[in-house]
PDB file of C-alpha atoms in Angstrom:
ATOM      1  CA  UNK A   1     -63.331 -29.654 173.689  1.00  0.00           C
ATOM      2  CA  UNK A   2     -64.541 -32.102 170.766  1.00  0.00           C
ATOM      3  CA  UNK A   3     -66.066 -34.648 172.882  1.00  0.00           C
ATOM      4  CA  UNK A   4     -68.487 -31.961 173.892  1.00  0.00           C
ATOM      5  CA  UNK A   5     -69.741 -31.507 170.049  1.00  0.00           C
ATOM      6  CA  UNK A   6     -70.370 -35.453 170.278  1.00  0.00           C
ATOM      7  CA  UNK A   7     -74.324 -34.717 171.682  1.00  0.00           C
ATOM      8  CA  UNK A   8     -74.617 -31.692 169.090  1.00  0.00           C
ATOM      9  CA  UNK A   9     -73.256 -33.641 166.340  1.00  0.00           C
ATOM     10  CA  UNK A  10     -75.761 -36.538 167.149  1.00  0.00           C
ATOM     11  CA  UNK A  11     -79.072 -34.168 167.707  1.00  0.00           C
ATOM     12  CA  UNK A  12     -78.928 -33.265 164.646  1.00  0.00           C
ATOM     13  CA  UNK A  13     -78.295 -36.105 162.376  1.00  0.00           C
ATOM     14  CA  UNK A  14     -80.894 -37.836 164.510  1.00  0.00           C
ATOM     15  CA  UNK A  15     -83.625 -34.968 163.390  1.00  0.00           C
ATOM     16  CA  UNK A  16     -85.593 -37.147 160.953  1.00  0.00           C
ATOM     17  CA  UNK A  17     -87.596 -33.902 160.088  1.00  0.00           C
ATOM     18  CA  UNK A  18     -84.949 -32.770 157.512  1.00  0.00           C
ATOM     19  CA  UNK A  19     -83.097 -34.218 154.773  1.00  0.00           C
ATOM     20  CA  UNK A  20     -79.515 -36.153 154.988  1.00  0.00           C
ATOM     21  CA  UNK A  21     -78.054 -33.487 152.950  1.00  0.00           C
ATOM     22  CA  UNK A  22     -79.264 -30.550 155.282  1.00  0.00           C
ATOM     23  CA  UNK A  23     -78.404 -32.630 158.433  1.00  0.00           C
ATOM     24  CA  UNK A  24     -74.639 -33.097 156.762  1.00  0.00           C
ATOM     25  CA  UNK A  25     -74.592 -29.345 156.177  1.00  0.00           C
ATOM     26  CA  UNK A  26     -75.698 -28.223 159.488  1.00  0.00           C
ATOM     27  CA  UNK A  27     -72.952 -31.080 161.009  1.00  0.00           C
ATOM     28  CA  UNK A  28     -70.521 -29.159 159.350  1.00  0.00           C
ATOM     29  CA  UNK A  29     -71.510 -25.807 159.544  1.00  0.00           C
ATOM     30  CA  UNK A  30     -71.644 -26.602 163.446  1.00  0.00           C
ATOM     31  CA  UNK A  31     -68.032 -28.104 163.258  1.00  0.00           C
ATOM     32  CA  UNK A  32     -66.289 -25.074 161.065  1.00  0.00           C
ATOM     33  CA  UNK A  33     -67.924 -22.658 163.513  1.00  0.00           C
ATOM     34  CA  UNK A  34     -66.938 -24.693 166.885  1.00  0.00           C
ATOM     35  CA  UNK A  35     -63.417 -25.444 166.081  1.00  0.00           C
ATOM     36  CA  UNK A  36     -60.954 -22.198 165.328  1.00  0.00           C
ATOM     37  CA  UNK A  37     -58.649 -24.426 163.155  1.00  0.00           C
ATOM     38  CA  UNK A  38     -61.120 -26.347 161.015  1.00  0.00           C
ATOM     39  CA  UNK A  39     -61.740 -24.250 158.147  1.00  0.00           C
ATOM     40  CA  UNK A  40     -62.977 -26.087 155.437  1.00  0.00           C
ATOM     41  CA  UNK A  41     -65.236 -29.140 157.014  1.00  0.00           C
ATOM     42  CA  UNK A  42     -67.292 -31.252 153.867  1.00  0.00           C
ATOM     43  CA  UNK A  43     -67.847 -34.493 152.608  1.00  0.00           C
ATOM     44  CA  UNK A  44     -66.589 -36.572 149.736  1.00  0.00           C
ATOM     45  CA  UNK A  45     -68.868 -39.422 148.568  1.00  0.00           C
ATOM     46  CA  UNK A  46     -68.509 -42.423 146.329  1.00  0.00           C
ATOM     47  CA  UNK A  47     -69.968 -41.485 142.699  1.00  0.00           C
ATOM     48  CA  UNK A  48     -72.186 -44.456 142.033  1.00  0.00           C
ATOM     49  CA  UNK A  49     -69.497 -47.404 140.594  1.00  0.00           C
ATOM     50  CA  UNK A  50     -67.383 -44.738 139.123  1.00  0.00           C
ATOM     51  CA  UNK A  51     -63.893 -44.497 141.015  1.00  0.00           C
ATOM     52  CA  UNK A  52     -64.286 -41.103 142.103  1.00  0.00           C
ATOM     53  CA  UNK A  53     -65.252 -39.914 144.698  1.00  0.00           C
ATOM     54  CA  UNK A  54     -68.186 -36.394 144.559  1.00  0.00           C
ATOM     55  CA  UNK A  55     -68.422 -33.159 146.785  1.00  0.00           C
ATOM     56  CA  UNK A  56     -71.518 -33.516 149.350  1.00  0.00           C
ATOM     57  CA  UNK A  57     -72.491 -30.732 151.757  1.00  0.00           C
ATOM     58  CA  UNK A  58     -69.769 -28.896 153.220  1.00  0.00           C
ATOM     59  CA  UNK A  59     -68.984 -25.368 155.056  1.00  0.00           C
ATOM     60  CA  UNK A  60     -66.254 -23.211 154.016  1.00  0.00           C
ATOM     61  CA  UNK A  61     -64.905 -21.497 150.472  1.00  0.00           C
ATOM     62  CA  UNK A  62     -66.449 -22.947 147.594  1.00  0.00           C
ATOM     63  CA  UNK A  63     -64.019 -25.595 145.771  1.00  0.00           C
ATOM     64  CA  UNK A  64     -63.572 -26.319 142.771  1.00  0.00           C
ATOM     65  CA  UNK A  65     -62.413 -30.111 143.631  1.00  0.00           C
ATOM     66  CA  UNK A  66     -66.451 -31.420 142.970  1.00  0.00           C
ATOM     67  CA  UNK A  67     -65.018 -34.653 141.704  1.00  0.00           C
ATOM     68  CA  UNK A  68     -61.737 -36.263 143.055  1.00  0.00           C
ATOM     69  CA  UNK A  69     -60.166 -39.362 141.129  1.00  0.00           C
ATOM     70  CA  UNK A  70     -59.539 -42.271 143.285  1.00  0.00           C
ATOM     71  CA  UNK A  71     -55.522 -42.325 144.449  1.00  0.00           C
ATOM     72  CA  UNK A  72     -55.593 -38.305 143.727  1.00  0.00           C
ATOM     73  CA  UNK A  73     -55.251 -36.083 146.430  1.00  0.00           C
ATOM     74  CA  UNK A  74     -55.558 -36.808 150.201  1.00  0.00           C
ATOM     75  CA  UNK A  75     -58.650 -37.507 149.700  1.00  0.00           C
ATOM     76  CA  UNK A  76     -58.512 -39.739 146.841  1.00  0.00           C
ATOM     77  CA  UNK A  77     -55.886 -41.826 148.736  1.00  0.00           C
ATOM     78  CA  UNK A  78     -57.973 -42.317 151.381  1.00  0.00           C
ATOM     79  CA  UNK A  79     -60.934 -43.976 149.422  1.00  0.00           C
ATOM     80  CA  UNK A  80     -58.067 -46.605 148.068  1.00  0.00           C
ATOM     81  CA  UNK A  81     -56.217 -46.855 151.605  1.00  0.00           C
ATOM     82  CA  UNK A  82     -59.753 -46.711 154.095  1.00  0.00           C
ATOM     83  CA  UNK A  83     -57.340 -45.252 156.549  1.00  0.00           C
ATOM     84  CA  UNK A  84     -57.101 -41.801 158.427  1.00  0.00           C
ATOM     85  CA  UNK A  85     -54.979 -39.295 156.836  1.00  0.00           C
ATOM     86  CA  UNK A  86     -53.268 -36.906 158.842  1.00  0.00           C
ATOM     87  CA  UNK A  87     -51.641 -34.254 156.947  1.00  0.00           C
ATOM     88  CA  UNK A  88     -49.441 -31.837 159.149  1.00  0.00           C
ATOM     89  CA  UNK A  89     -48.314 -29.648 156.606  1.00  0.00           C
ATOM     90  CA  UNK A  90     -49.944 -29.784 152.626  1.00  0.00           C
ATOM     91  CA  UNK A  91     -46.561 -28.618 151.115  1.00  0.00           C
ATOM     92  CA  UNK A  92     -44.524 -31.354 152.054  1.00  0.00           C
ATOM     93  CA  UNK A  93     -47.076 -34.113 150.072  1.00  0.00           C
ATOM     94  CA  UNK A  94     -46.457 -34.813 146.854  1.00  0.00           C
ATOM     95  CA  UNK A  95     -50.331 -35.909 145.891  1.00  0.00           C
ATOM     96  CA  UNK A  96     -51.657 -33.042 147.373  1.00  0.00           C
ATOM     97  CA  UNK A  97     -54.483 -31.395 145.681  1.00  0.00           C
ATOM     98  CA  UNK A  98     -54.621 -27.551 146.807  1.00  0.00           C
ATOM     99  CA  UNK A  99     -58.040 -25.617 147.491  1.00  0.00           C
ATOM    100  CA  UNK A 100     -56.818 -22.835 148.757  1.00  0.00           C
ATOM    101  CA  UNK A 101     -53.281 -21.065 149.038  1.00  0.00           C
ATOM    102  CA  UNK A 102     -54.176 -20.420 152.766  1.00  0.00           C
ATOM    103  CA  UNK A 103     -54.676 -24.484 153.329  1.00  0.00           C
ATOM    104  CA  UNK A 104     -51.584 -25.279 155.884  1.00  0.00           C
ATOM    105  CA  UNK A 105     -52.753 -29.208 157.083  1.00  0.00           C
ATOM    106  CA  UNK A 106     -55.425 -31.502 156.086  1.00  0.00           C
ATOM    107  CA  UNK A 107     -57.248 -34.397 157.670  1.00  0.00           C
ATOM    108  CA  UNK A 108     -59.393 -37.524 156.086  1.00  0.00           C
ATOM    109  CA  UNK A 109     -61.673 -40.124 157.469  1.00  0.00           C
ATOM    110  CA  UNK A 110     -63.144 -42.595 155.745  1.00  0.00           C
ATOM    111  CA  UNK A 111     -66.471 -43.101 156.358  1.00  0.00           C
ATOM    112  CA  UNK A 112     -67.648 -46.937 156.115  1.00  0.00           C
ATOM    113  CA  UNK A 113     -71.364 -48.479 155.942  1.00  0.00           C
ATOM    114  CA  UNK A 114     -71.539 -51.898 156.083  1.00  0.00           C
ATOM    115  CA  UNK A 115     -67.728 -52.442 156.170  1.00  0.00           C
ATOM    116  CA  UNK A 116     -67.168 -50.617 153.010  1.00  0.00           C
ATOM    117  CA  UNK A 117     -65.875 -46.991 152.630  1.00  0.00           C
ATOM    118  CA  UNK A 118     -68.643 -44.906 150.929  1.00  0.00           C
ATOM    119  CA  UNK A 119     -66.856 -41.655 151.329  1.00  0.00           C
ATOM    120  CA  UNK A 120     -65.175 -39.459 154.087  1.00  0.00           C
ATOM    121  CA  UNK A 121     -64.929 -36.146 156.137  1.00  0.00           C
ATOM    122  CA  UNK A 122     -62.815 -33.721 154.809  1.00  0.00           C
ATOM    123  CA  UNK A 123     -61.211 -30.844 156.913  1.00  0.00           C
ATOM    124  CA  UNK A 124     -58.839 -28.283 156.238  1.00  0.00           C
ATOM    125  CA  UNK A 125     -57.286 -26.547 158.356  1.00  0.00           C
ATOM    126  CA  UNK A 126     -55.294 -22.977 158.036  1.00  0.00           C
ATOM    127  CA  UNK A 127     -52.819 -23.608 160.453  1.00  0.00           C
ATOM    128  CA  UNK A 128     -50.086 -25.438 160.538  1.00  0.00           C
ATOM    129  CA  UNK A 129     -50.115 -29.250 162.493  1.00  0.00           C
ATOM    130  CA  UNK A 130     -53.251 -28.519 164.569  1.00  0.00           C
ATOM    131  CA  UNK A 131     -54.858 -32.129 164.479  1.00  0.00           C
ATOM    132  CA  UNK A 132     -54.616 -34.661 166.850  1.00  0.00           C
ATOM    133  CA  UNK A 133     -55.741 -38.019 168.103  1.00  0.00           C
ATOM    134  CA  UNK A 134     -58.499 -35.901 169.668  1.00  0.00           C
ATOM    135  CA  UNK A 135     -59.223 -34.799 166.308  1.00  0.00           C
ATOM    136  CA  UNK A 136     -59.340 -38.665 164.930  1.00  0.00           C
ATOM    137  CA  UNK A 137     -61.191 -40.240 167.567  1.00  0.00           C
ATOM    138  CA  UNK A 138     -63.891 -37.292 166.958  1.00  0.00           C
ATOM    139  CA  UNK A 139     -64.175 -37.240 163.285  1.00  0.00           C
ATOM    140  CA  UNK A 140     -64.369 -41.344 163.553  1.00  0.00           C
ATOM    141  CA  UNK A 141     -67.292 -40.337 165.931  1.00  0.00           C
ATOM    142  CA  UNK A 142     -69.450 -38.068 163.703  1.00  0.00           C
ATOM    143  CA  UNK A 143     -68.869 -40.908 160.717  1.00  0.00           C
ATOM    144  CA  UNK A 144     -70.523 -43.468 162.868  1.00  0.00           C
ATOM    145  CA  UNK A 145     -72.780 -41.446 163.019  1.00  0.00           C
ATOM    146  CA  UNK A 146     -73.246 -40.078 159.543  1.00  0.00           C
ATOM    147  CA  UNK A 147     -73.067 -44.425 158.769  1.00  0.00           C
ATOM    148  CA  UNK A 148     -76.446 -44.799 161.004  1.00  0.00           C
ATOM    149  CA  UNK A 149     -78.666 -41.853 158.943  1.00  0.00           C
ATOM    150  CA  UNK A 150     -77.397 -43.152 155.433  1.00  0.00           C
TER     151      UNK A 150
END
């Protein structure tokens, strides 16, 4: 079901008409709306030489995690580790950051330009242990892609 989001995903970061920040909005309005379990879909960006990382566009509840600490949270882990993070089930992680009290599983992918990570995809999800490989291979996907408009 993902890979056939891939063309979607990629017609509309490729529209040149609109700004990156619309483009990243509309990828993830698309995303929440096409997957049943993805409930919170945004970005997380590097903030300039600070080591934190800043909310981008996103679709989903408003949060008010705008600024993340490297090493804090999923996400902050991931923009020290540059590695997927797969989180089955929030409540079992000890660094977890919650959003939202209906937030069951999370995943993170770090999103690299030029070789370094400049930020990541953000997804949470309110069921329990609904992300896959599918789900990695995807989100790696729509980062390449994100990489090529930035």
């Amino acid at each position: 079901m993902l890979k056939t989001l891939e063309p979607q995903v990629a017609q509309i970061l490729e529209n040149t008409d609109l700004e990156v920040d619309i483009r990243l909005k509309k990828v993830c309005d698309l995303l929440k709306k096409s997957v049943p379990y993805y409930n919170w879909v945004g970005f997380y960006f590097k903030n300039g030489d600070k080591q934190e990382l800043k909310l981008g566009p996103y679709a989903g509840e408003p949060t008010d995690h705008t600024i993340i600490p490297f090493g804090k949270g999923i996400c902050g882990q991931v923009a020290v580790s540059n590695e997927n993070f797969v989180v089955p089930d929030v409540a079992a992680q000890d660094n977890y950051i919650a959003c939202s009290l209906t937030v069951k599983s999370e995943i993170v992918i770090p999103l690299f330009l030029n070789g370094e990570n400049i930020g990541q995809i953000d997804i949470d999800s309110n069921t329990p242990d609904p992300f896959t490989e599918e789900d990695e291979r995807f989100l790696e996907f729509v980062n390449q892609k994100v990489a090529q408009i930035l």
